[in-house]
């Protein structure tokens, strides 16, 4: 006690201040590296991309063209196709996957269910595969003589092999099936852990009041899980807007441009065709704007229903 | 009772569909290419032959080494940078730092596809002055992906649970501020570090788009690039390709099985 008191008495005012200043400096030095690197590799490139999006030309010979690239964007049939494809993936794949994941997690949350660990591990397992590896596997599974066609033919569900990868419609189906396979278990884990936090007595009370399983699911489970459903749908939406690895390795965007995505178009514009970095940057900004709009939209929707 | 049967039936089908591609991959790696195309679903005895064909046709071992070098370096640097920052933001909290933190979080909205072109040009111009961190180097693969706002956020959230009193004890014992971090914080936060390590390692081991853009010479190829090239060949040898995928998937699957808990903890870190 005595030492502390003397210390406080002896130390003059400016010394405590300089100590605080020193601590602030130390605090900033802890966050310095991360801040510098994020500015250098995220924000600075975005500024560069904005400047590039107003330039045009091949390779490094870029000239200023103002908003011409943005005008070109709205009339570019390939870009419009990439947007259309992405929207199709979004409105079909994301809801299917989320409903499937919710449904599986509700089944798994049953306390009396046996082999729970086996089911959970098996359904979560696809998440450990690399996107490239599983894409190549699915490319062969969906091949014309692939195992999926062999199965469907044997079960007499189809009479002729489906042209999974060469028909514009079925190629999209193949991509959607593959993505759903990879990510359903991932989303399921989020729902499972949220379900485990729900107080069981709520369900008991609902059952006592004679609620049907459907009512319990839609009136209790879904509203309680809303924040986590929102979180997973935002991450899935952002993931789908950036889709690249799967399409590149399963269909390479084909047949024609039937499965091409925005990311792949940016890649093609920069590294496959004659490089047009300016226009590629313009397409990049289209994705950024879409991600911002979707995030705001999804927050709004969830916010309204909460109120 | 009916509900019971339905539950088991549905979950069994879901589990089989989830597991089947793995089974097919493993079985196919033990069969001849012809048998794979015929739809053979029984294990064969061609694994070693497929493996030796694979080692002859592609540089598998160098690609594994490249992937390992990149992933391990990325993981160590990422953990160090992000945990220093997460600790700094939480322990030395101030209004100004919170503003910086929120600003950094904005970077999570930026899709990589939008960064790829300007980053490529940036490393292209670096190549002229400092070729050792320019295009076609591991440094160029690692640098842009080594700091993520997500990981900083993850460490900051975990630091909220950290008992700050023991830092005071450390200071009284004469530890410097950085000493407190390395001697007290790092050893206490082992679980957080291992969760972060798994997430980062897996992401780095599996990353495809940026290495595809920036690594151009064949001797710098990583495993995903190698598999992608194998998978797009015109006359694919299915047995060989599946053997390559089995080998590429093994490290990730192995880590997942021994550290399943931390893996899930790392995923959940993004929700808190």
PDB file of N, CA and C in Angstrom, chain B residues 211-268:
ATOM      1  N   UNK B 211      -3.633 -17.600 -57.309  1.00  0.00           N
ATOM      2  CA  UNK B 211      -2.462 -18.333 -57.818  1.00  0.00           C
ATOM      3  C   UNK B 211      -2.536 -18.559 -59.336  1.00  0.00           C
ATOM      4  N   UNK B 212      -3.742 -18.803 -59.851  1.00  0.00           N
ATOM      5  CA  UNK B 212      -3.905 -19.014 -61.295  1.00  0.00           C
ATOM      6  C   UNK B 212      -3.462 -17.766 -62.065  1.00  0.00           C
ATOM      7  N   UNK B 213      -3.800 -16.598 -61.510  1.00  0.00           N
ATOM      8  CA  UNK B 213      -3.465 -15.343 -62.175  1.00  0.00           C
ATOM      9  C   UNK B 213      -1.972 -15.047 -62.048  1.00  0.00           C
ATOM     10  N   UNK B 214      -1.419 -15.276 -60.855  1.00  0.00           N
ATOM     11  CA  UNK B 214      -0.109 -14.710 -60.566  1.00  0.00           C
ATOM     12  C   UNK B 214       1.048 -15.693 -60.761  1.00  0.00           C
ATOM     13  N   UNK B 215       0.771 -16.996 -60.609  1.00  0.00           N
ATOM     14  CA  UNK B 215       1.847 -17.983 -60.796  1.00  0.00           C
ATOM     15  C   UNK B 215       1.830 -18.465 -62.237  1.00  0.00           C
ATOM     16  N   UNK B 216       2.871 -18.161 -62.990  1.00  0.00           N
ATOM     17  CA  UNK B 216       2.809 -18.485 -64.407  1.00  0.00           C
ATOM     18  C   UNK B 216       3.707 -19.641 -64.817  1.00  0.00           C
ATOM     19  N   UNK B 217       4.862 -19.800 -64.150  1.00  0.00           N
ATOM     20  CA  UNK B 217       5.737 -20.876 -64.602  1.00  0.00           C
ATOM     21  C   UNK B 217       5.322 -22.200 -63.968  1.00  0.00           C
ATOM     22  N   UNK B 218       5.435 -23.285 -64.745  1.00  0.00           N
ATOM     23  CA  UNK B 218       4.980 -24.608 -64.277  1.00  0.00           C
ATOM     24  C   UNK B 218       5.647 -25.037 -62.964  1.00  0.00           C
ATOM     25  N   UNK B 219       6.916 -24.643 -62.747  1.00  0.00           N
ATOM     26  CA  UNK B 219       7.581 -25.118 -61.524  1.00  0.00           C
ATOM     27  C   UNK B 219       7.051 -24.449 -60.261  1.00  0.00           C
ATOM     28  N   UNK B 220       6.228 -23.382 -60.429  1.00  0.00           N
ATOM     29  CA  UNK B 220       5.627 -22.747 -59.258  1.00  0.00           C
ATOM     30  C   UNK B 220       4.196 -23.205 -58.983  1.00  0.00           C
ATOM     31  N   UNK B 221       3.723 -24.128 -59.830  1.00  0.00           N
ATOM     32  CA  UNK B 221       2.346 -24.609 -59.711  1.00  0.00           C
ATOM     33  C   UNK B 221       1.988 -25.103 -58.308  1.00  0.00           C
ATOM     34  N   UNK B 222       0.766 -24.757 -57.868  1.00  0.00           N
ATOM     35  CA  UNK B 222       0.275 -25.318 -56.606  1.00  0.00           C
ATOM     36  C   UNK B 222      -0.669 -26.476 -56.936  1.00  0.00           C
ATOM     37  N   UNK B 223      -1.096 -27.186 -55.897  1.00  0.00           N
ATOM     38  CA  UNK B 223      -1.924 -28.374 -56.096  1.00  0.00           C
ATOM     39  C   UNK B 223      -3.252 -28.077 -56.817  1.00  0.00           C
ATOM     40  N   UNK B 224      -4.009 -27.043 -56.402  1.00  0.00           N
ATOM     41  CA  UNK B 224      -5.255 -26.790 -57.142  1.00  0.00           C
ATOM     42  C   UNK B 224      -5.017 -26.488 -58.625  1.00  0.00           C
ATOM     43  N   UNK B 225      -3.925 -25.784 -58.929  1.00  0.00           N
ATOM     44  CA  UNK B 225      -3.624 -25.491 -60.336  1.00  0.00           C
ATOM     45  C   UNK B 225      -3.332 -26.778 -61.091  1.00  0.00           C
ATOM     46  N   UNK B 226      -2.568 -27.656 -60.453  1.00  0.00           N
ATOM     47  CA  UNK B 226      -2.213 -28.920 -61.080  1.00  0.00           C
ATOM     48  C   UNK B 226      -3.452 -29.770 -61.361  1.00  0.00           C
ATOM     49  N   UNK B 227      -4.363 -29.815 -60.372  1.00  0.00           N
ATOM     50  CA  UNK B 227      -5.577 -30.619 -60.559  1.00  0.00           C
ATOM     51  C   UNK B 227      -6.455 -30.033 -61.655  1.00  0.00           C
ATOM     52  N   UNK B 228      -6.513 -28.709 -61.679  1.00  0.00           N
ATOM     53  CA  UNK B 228      -7.312 -28.048 -62.701  1.00  0.00           C
ATOM     54  C   UNK B 228      -6.781 -28.379 -64.097  1.00  0.00           C
ATOM     55  N   UNK B 229      -5.452 -28.369 -64.249  1.00  0.00           N
ATOM     56  CA  UNK B 229      -4.852 -28.688 -65.544  1.00  0.00           C
ATOM     57  C   UNK B 229      -5.135 -30.150 -65.907  1.00  0.00           C
ATOM     58  N   UNK B 230      -4.941 -31.048 -64.935  1.00  0.00           N
ATOM     59  CA  UNK B 230      -5.226 -32.473 -65.175  1.00  0.00           C
ATOM     60  C   UNK B 230      -6.679 -32.673 -65.588  1.00  0.00           C
ATOM     61  N   UNK B 231      -7.573 -31.982 -64.889  1.00  0.00           N
ATOM     62  CA  UNK B 231      -9.008 -32.173 -65.112  1.00  0.00           C
ATOM     63  C   UNK B 231      -9.470 -31.657 -66.455  1.00  0.00           C
ATOM     64  N   UNK B 232      -8.719 -30.710 -67.029  1.00  0.00           N
ATOM     65  CA  UNK B 232      -9.186 -30.155 -68.302  1.00  0.00           C
ATOM     66  C   UNK B 232      -8.468 -30.769 -69.498  1.00  0.00           C
ATOM     67  N   UNK B 233      -7.697 -31.860 -69.276  1.00  0.00           N
ATOM     68  CA  UNK B 233      -6.993 -32.464 -70.410  1.00  0.00           C
ATOM     69  C   UNK B 233      -7.988 -33.169 -71.336  1.00  0.00           C
ATOM     70  N   UNK B 234      -7.621 -33.260 -72.617  1.00  0.00           N
ATOM     71  CA  UNK B 234      -8.560 -33.781 -73.606  1.00  0.00           C
ATOM     72  C   UNK B 234      -8.769 -35.282 -73.498  1.00  0.00           C
ATOM     73  N   UNK B 235      -7.705 -36.016 -73.172  1.00  0.00           N
ATOM     74  CA  UNK B 235      -7.905 -37.454 -72.989  1.00  0.00           C
ATOM     75  C   UNK B 235      -7.554 -37.811 -71.550  1.00  0.00           C
ATOM     76  N   UNK B 236      -8.486 -37.533 -70.641  1.00  0.00           N
ATOM     77  CA  UNK B 236      -8.172 -37.706 -69.225  1.00  0.00           C
ATOM     78  C   UNK B 236      -7.996 -39.177 -68.835  1.00  0.00           C
ATOM     79  N   UNK B 237      -6.998 -39.440 -67.997  1.00  0.00           N
ATOM     80  CA  UNK B 237      -6.864 -40.765 -67.388  1.00  0.00           C
ATOM     81  C   UNK B 237      -7.517 -40.674 -66.006  1.00  0.00           C
ATOM     82  N   UNK B 238      -8.750 -41.190 -65.909  1.00  0.00           N
ATOM     83  CA  UNK B 238      -9.555 -40.964 -64.700  1.00  0.00           C
ATOM     84  C   UNK B 238      -8.892 -41.511 -63.445  1.00  0.00           C
ATOM     85  N   UNK B 239      -8.300 -42.706 -63.559  1.00  0.00           N
ATOM     86  CA  UNK B 239      -7.650 -43.296 -62.390  1.00  0.00           C
ATOM     87  C   UNK B 239      -6.563 -42.383 -61.862  1.00  0.00           C
ATOM     88  N   UNK B 240      -5.748 -41.845 -62.781  1.00  0.00           N
ATOM     89  CA  UNK B 240      -4.638 -40.973 -62.388  1.00  0.00           C
ATOM     90  C   UNK B 240      -5.157 -39.671 -61.763  1.00  0.00           C
ATOM     91  N   UNK B 241      -6.175 -39.064 -62.405  1.00  0.00           N
ATOM     92  CA  UNK B 241      -6.704 -37.798 -61.881  1.00  0.00           C
ATOM     93  C   UNK B 241      -7.280 -37.988 -60.475  1.00  0.00           C
ATOM     94  N   UNK B 242      -8.028 -39.085 -60.301  1.00  0.00           N
ATOM     95  CA  UNK B 242      -8.636 -39.315 -58.992  1.00  0.00           C
ATOM     96  C   UNK B 242      -7.561 -39.567 -57.935  1.00  0.00           C
ATOM     97  N   UNK B 243      -6.460 -40.220 -58.330  1.00  0.00           N
ATOM     98  CA  UNK B 243      -5.358 -40.421 -57.389  1.00  0.00           C
ATOM     99  C   UNK B 243      -4.805 -39.058 -56.954  1.00  0.00           C
ATOM    100  N   UNK B 244      -4.645 -38.146 -57.924  1.00  0.00           N
ATOM    101  CA  UNK B 244      -4.151 -36.807 -57.585  1.00  0.00           C
ATOM    102  C   UNK B 244      -5.102 -36.100 -56.632  1.00  0.00           C
ATOM    103  N   UNK B 245      -6.408 -36.221 -56.898  1.00  0.00           N
ATOM    104  CA  UNK B 245      -7.379 -35.534 -56.030  1.00  0.00           C
ATOM    105  C   UNK B 245      -7.377 -36.144 -54.626  1.00  0.00           C
ATOM    106  N   UNK B 246      -7.263 -37.465 -54.558  1.00  0.00           N
ATOM    107  CA  UNK B 246      -7.200 -38.118 -53.237  1.00  0.00           C
ATOM    108  C   UNK B 246      -6.017 -37.543 -52.446  1.00  0.00           C
ATOM    109  N   UNK B 247      -4.846 -37.463 -53.100  1.00  0.00           N
ATOM    110  CA  UNK B 247      -3.657 -36.964 -52.406  1.00  0.00           C
ATOM    111  C   UNK B 247      -3.825 -35.499 -52.005  1.00  0.00           C
ATOM    112  N   UNK B 248      -4.453 -34.695 -52.876  1.00  0.00           N
ATOM    113  CA  UNK B 248      -4.633 -33.275 -52.567  1.00  0.00           C
ATOM    114  C   UNK B 248      -5.642 -33.060 -51.451  1.00  0.00           C
ATOM    115  N   UNK B 249      -6.646 -33.952 -51.372  1.00  0.00           N
ATOM    116  CA  UNK B 249      -7.710 -33.782 -50.385  1.00  0.00           C
ATOM    117  C   UNK B 249      -7.291 -34.310 -49.023  1.00  0.00           C
ATOM    118  N   UNK B 250      -6.354 -35.287 -49.019  1.00  0.00           N
ATOM    119  CA  UNK B 250      -5.966 -35.916 -47.758  1.00  0.00           C
ATOM    120  C   UNK B 250      -5.516 -34.944 -46.656  1.00  0.00           C
ATOM    121  N   UNK B 251      -4.579 -34.013 -46.933  1.00  0.00           N
ATOM    122  CA  UNK B 251      -4.137 -33.151 -45.825  1.00  0.00           C
ATOM    123  C   UNK B 251      -5.297 -32.385 -45.187  1.00  0.00           C
ATOM    124  N   UNK B 252      -6.171 -31.818 -46.040  1.00  0.00           N
ATOM    125  CA  UNK B 252      -7.308 -31.057 -45.522  1.00  0.00           C
ATOM    126  C   UNK B 252      -8.256 -31.946 -44.728  1.00  0.00           C
ATOM    127  N   UNK B 253      -8.555 -33.145 -45.274  1.00  0.00           N
ATOM    128  CA  UNK B 253      -9.483 -34.047 -44.604  1.00  0.00           C
ATOM    129  C   UNK B 253      -8.902 -34.534 -43.271  1.00  0.00           C
ATOM    130  N   UNK B 254      -7.582 -34.788 -43.278  1.00  0.00           N
ATOM    131  CA  UNK B 254      -6.907 -35.264 -42.074  1.00  0.00           C
ATOM    132  C   UNK B 254      -6.982 -34.206 -40.969  1.00  0.00           C
ATOM    133  N   UNK B 255      -6.650 -32.966 -41.340  1.00  0.00           N
ATOM    134  CA  UNK B 255      -6.715 -31.874 -40.375  1.00  0.00           C
ATOM    135  C   UNK B 255      -8.139 -31.725 -39.848  1.00  0.00           C
ATOM    136  N   UNK B 256      -9.100 -31.846 -40.770  1.00  0.00           N
ATOM    137  CA  UNK B 256     -10.495 -31.715 -40.361  1.00  0.00           C
ATOM    138  C   UNK B 256     -10.864 -32.762 -39.315  1.00  0.00           C
ATOM    139  N   UNK B 257     -10.440 -34.018 -39.554  1.00  0.00           N
ATOM    140  CA  UNK B 257     -10.854 -35.071 -38.630  1.00  0.00           C
ATOM    141  C   UNK B 257     -10.223 -34.946 -37.250  1.00  0.00           C
ATOM    142  N   UNK B 258      -8.934 -34.525 -37.202  1.00  0.00           N
ATOM    143  CA  UNK B 258      -8.342 -34.427 -35.867  1.00  0.00           C
ATOM    144  C   UNK B 258      -8.760 -33.139 -35.160  1.00  0.00           C
ATOM    145  N   UNK B 259      -9.194 -32.134 -35.896  1.00  0.00           N
ATOM    146  CA  UNK B 259      -9.501 -30.854 -35.247  1.00  0.00           C
ATOM    147  C   UNK B 259     -10.903 -30.344 -35.593  1.00  0.00           C
ATOM    148  N   UNK B 260     -11.841 -31.276 -35.695  1.00  0.00           N
ATOM    149  CA  UNK B 260     -13.202 -30.928 -36.078  1.00  0.00           C
ATOM    150  C   UNK B 260     -13.794 -29.819 -35.196  1.00  0.00           C
ATOM    151  N   UNK B 261     -13.555 -29.923 -33.881  1.00  0.00           N
ATOM    152  CA  UNK B 261     -14.123 -28.948 -32.935  1.00  0.00           C
ATOM    153  C   UNK B 261     -13.642 -27.544 -33.234  1.00  0.00           C
ATOM    154  N   UNK B 262     -12.309 -27.388 -33.398  1.00  0.00           N
ATOM    155  CA  UNK B 262     -11.743 -26.071 -33.666  1.00  0.00           C
ATOM    156  C   UNK B 262     -12.224 -25.523 -35.006  1.00  0.00           C
ATOM    157  N   UNK B 263     -12.391 -26.438 -35.975  1.00  0.00           N
ATOM    158  CA  UNK B 263     -12.862 -26.031 -37.290  1.00  0.00           C
ATOM    159  C   UNK B 263     -14.229 -25.370 -37.175  1.00  0.00           C
ATOM    160  N   UNK B 264     -15.126 -26.049 -36.452  1.00  0.00           N
ATOM    161  CA  UNK B 264     -16.471 -25.503 -36.263  1.00  0.00           C
ATOM    162  C   UNK B 264     -16.396 -24.205 -35.458  1.00  0.00           C
ATOM    163  N   UNK B 265     -15.524 -24.181 -34.436  1.00  0.00           N
ATOM    164  CA  UNK B 265     -15.374 -22.967 -33.629  1.00  0.00           C
ATOM    165  C   UNK B 265     -14.931 -21.793 -34.500  1.00  0.00           C
ATOM    166  N   UNK B 266     -14.024 -22.083 -35.439  1.00  0.00           N
ATOM    167  CA  UNK B 266     -13.557 -21.046 -36.344  1.00  0.00           C
ATOM    168  C   UNK B 266     -14.662 -20.520 -37.233  1.00  0.00           C
ATOM    169  N   UNK B 267     -15.505 -21.438 -37.725  1.00  0.00           N
ATOM    170  CA  UNK B 267     -16.639 -21.019 -38.541  1.00  0.00           C
ATOM    171  C   UNK B 267     -17.580 -20.133 -37.742  1.00  0.00           C
ATOM    172  N   UNK B 268     -17.853 -20.550 -36.516  1.00  0.00           N
ATOM    173  CA  UNK B 268     -18.807 -19.823 -35.685  1.00  0.00           C
ATOM    174  C   UNK B 268     -18.283 -18.432 -35.327  1.00  0.00           C
TER     175      UNK B 268
END
